[in-house]
Structures are given as structure tokens and as C-alpha cells.
PDB file of C-alpha atoms in Angstrom:
ATOM      1  CA  ILE A   1      53.470  56.715  -7.733  1.00  0.00           C
ATOM      2  CA  ASP A   2      56.468  57.155  -5.044  1.00  0.00           C
ATOM      3  CA  PHE A   3      56.078  57.355  -1.186  1.00  0.00           C
ATOM      4  CA  ALA A   4      58.643  58.023   1.181  1.00  0.00           C
ATOM      5  CA  LEU A   5      58.436  56.348   4.676  1.00  0.00           C
ATOM      6  CA  GLU A   6      61.111  58.203   6.022  1.00  0.00           C
ATOM      7  CA  ASP A   7      62.591  58.072   9.491  1.00  0.00           C
ATOM      8  CA  VAL A   8      61.189  55.049  10.260  1.00  0.00           C
ATOM      9  CA  ALA A   9      62.263  52.765  13.171  1.00  0.00           C
ATOM     10  CA  ALA A  10      63.808  49.473  12.148  1.00  0.00           C
ATOM     11  CA  GLY A  11      61.837  46.282  12.783  1.00  0.00           C
ATOM     12  CA  ALA A  12      59.113  44.008  11.428  1.00  0.00           C
ATOM     13  CA  TYR A  13      55.958  45.607   9.649  1.00  0.00           C
ATOM     14  CA  ARG A  14      52.989  44.549   7.059  1.00  0.00           C
ATOM     15  CA  VAL A  15      51.839  46.929   4.592  1.00  0.00           C
ATOM     16  CA  ARG A  16      48.444  46.208   3.894  1.00  0.00           C
ATOM     17  CA  LEU A  17      46.777  48.459   0.884  1.00  0.00           C
ATOM     18  CA  GLY A  18      43.370  49.286   0.298  1.00  0.00           C
ATOM     19  CA  VAL A  19      42.504  49.358  -3.180  1.00  0.00           C
ATOM     20  CA  LYS A  20      39.505  49.471  -6.247  1.00  0.00           C
ATOM     21  CA  ARG A  21      38.981  47.921  -8.919  1.00  0.00           C
ATOM     22  CA  THR A  22      37.097  49.093 -12.239  1.00  0.00           C
ATOM     23  CA  PRO A  23      36.273  48.319 -15.890  1.00  0.00           C
ATOM     24  CA  ALA A  24      38.873  51.000 -16.864  1.00  0.00           C
ATOM     25  CA  SER A  25      41.451  50.309 -14.283  1.00  0.00           C
ATOM     26  CA  GLY A  26      44.910  48.439 -15.527  1.00  0.00           C
ATOM     27  CA  THR A  27      47.966  46.541 -13.423  1.00  0.00           C
ATOM     28  CA  VAL A  28      49.678  47.341 -10.838  1.00  0.00           C
ATOM     29  CA  ARG A  29      53.487  46.382  -9.498  1.00  0.00           C
ATOM     30  CA  VAL A  30      54.052  47.422  -6.124  1.00  0.00           C
ATOM     31  CA  SER A  31      57.574  47.109  -5.001  1.00  0.00           C
ATOM     32  CA  LEU A  32      59.843  48.649  -1.383  1.00  0.00           C
ATOM     33  CA  ASN A  33      62.962  49.516  -2.468  1.00  0.00           C
ATOM     34  CA  GLY A  34      62.970  48.838  -5.634  1.00  0.00           C
ATOM     35  CA  VAL A  35      62.585  44.686  -3.728  1.00  0.00           C
ATOM     36  CA  PRO A  36      58.978  43.463  -5.542  1.00  0.00           C
ATOM     37  CA  LEU A  37      56.077  42.745  -3.573  1.00  0.00           C
ATOM     38  CA  GLY A  38      54.496  39.607  -5.001  1.00  0.00           C
ATOM     39  CA  GLU A  39      53.309  39.742  -8.409  1.00  0.00           C
ATOM     40  CA  GLU A  40      51.634  41.891 -11.102  1.00  0.00           C
ATOM     41  CA  ARG A  41      48.567  42.991  -9.764  1.00  0.00           C
ATOM     42  CA  ASP A  42      45.393  43.163 -12.074  1.00  0.00           C
ATOM     43  CA  LEU A  43      43.078  45.587 -11.280  1.00  0.00           C
ATOM     44  CA  HIS A  44      40.778  45.236 -13.425  1.00  0.00           C
ATOM     45  CA  ALA A  45      36.692  44.423 -12.455  1.00  0.00           C
ATOM     46  CA  ALA A  46      33.580  43.842 -14.159  1.00  0.00           C
ATOM     47  CA  GLN A  47      31.736  45.503 -11.548  1.00  0.00           C
ATOM     48  CA  VAL A  48      33.428  48.415  -9.147  1.00  0.00           C
ATOM     49  CA  ALA A  49      34.753  47.013  -6.111  1.00  0.00           C
ATOM     50  CA  ALA A  50      37.056  47.792  -3.166  1.00  0.00           C
ATOM     51  CA  GLU A  51      39.110  45.430  -1.307  1.00  0.00           C
ATOM     52  CA  VAL A  52      42.563  45.674   0.928  1.00  0.00           C
ATOM     53  CA  TRP A  53      45.599  43.530  -0.246  1.00  0.00           C
ATOM     54  CA  ASP A  54      48.071  42.003   2.204  1.00  0.00           C
ATOM     55  CA  LEU A  55      51.567  42.554   1.067  1.00  0.00           C
ATOM     56  CA  GLY A  56      53.374  40.484   3.681  1.00  0.00           C
ATOM     57  CA  PRO A  57      55.356  40.772   6.737  1.00  0.00           C
ATOM     58  CA  PHE A  58      59.359  42.466   6.262  1.00  0.00           C
ATOM     59  CA  SER A  59      62.445  44.152   7.621  1.00  0.00           C
ATOM     60  CA  LEU A  60      63.042  47.349   7.682  1.00  0.00           C
ATOM     61  CA  ASP A  61      66.915  48.110   8.059  1.00  0.00           C
ATOM     62  CA  ALA A  62      67.591  51.674  10.094  1.00  0.00           C
ATOM     63  CA  ARG A  63      68.197  53.781   7.447  1.00  0.00           C
ATOM     64  CA  GLU A  64      66.542  57.533   7.159  1.00  0.00           C
ATOM     65  CA  ARG A  65      63.978  56.821   4.092  1.00  0.00           C
ATOM     66  CA  HIS A  66      62.323  53.843   2.171  1.00  0.00           C
ATOM     67  CA  VAL A  67      60.038  53.624  -0.868  1.00  0.00           C
ATOM     68  CA  LEU A  68      56.993  52.132  -0.774  1.00  0.00           C
ATOM     69  CA  ARG A  69      56.637  51.858  -5.001  1.00  0.00           C
ATOM     70  CA  LEU A  70      53.411  51.638  -6.876  1.00  0.00           C
ATOM     71  CA  ALA A  71      54.073  51.172 -10.537  1.00  0.00           C
ATOM     72  CA  VAL A  72      50.331  51.732 -12.415  1.00  0.00           C
ATOM     73  CA  ALA A  73      50.224  50.472 -16.368  1.00  0.00           C
TER      74      ALA A  73
END
């Protein structure tokens, strides 16, 4: 799943991602402009649970379009 970040001002940002963990969930890799934001994460859980992941600080340059990608398996 790709999320386009368009016309975002250059600067420092922090991304937090709300996720739902379930018995039927797999794994997810998160990247920004093709650069991984941490390791692959497991979304599997014995019971349904909601979490917020802090993907850390990063800097965006002045390009017109950035892509935040969630690769789910």
C-alpha cells in the first residue's frame, strides 16, 4: 500500500502508525522513498489488539512527492 506525501515542506518529521494485530495478520515492512523504516514487523497476535508504532524521526527534502509504503505479507 503506497501513501503519497505531496507538497510537504522540507524538514524533520516523526511518523506514528496505528495498527491492528489479529490472529489472521501477517507481517509488514514500512519504507519511505524506498528506505526501510526499521525491521519487518509481525502483526500476528493471539487476540485482537491495537497498537501505535513510532517509526522514528526522519527528514524530508524539498522534492514534490514522497512515498510511504506498507508492504504486507
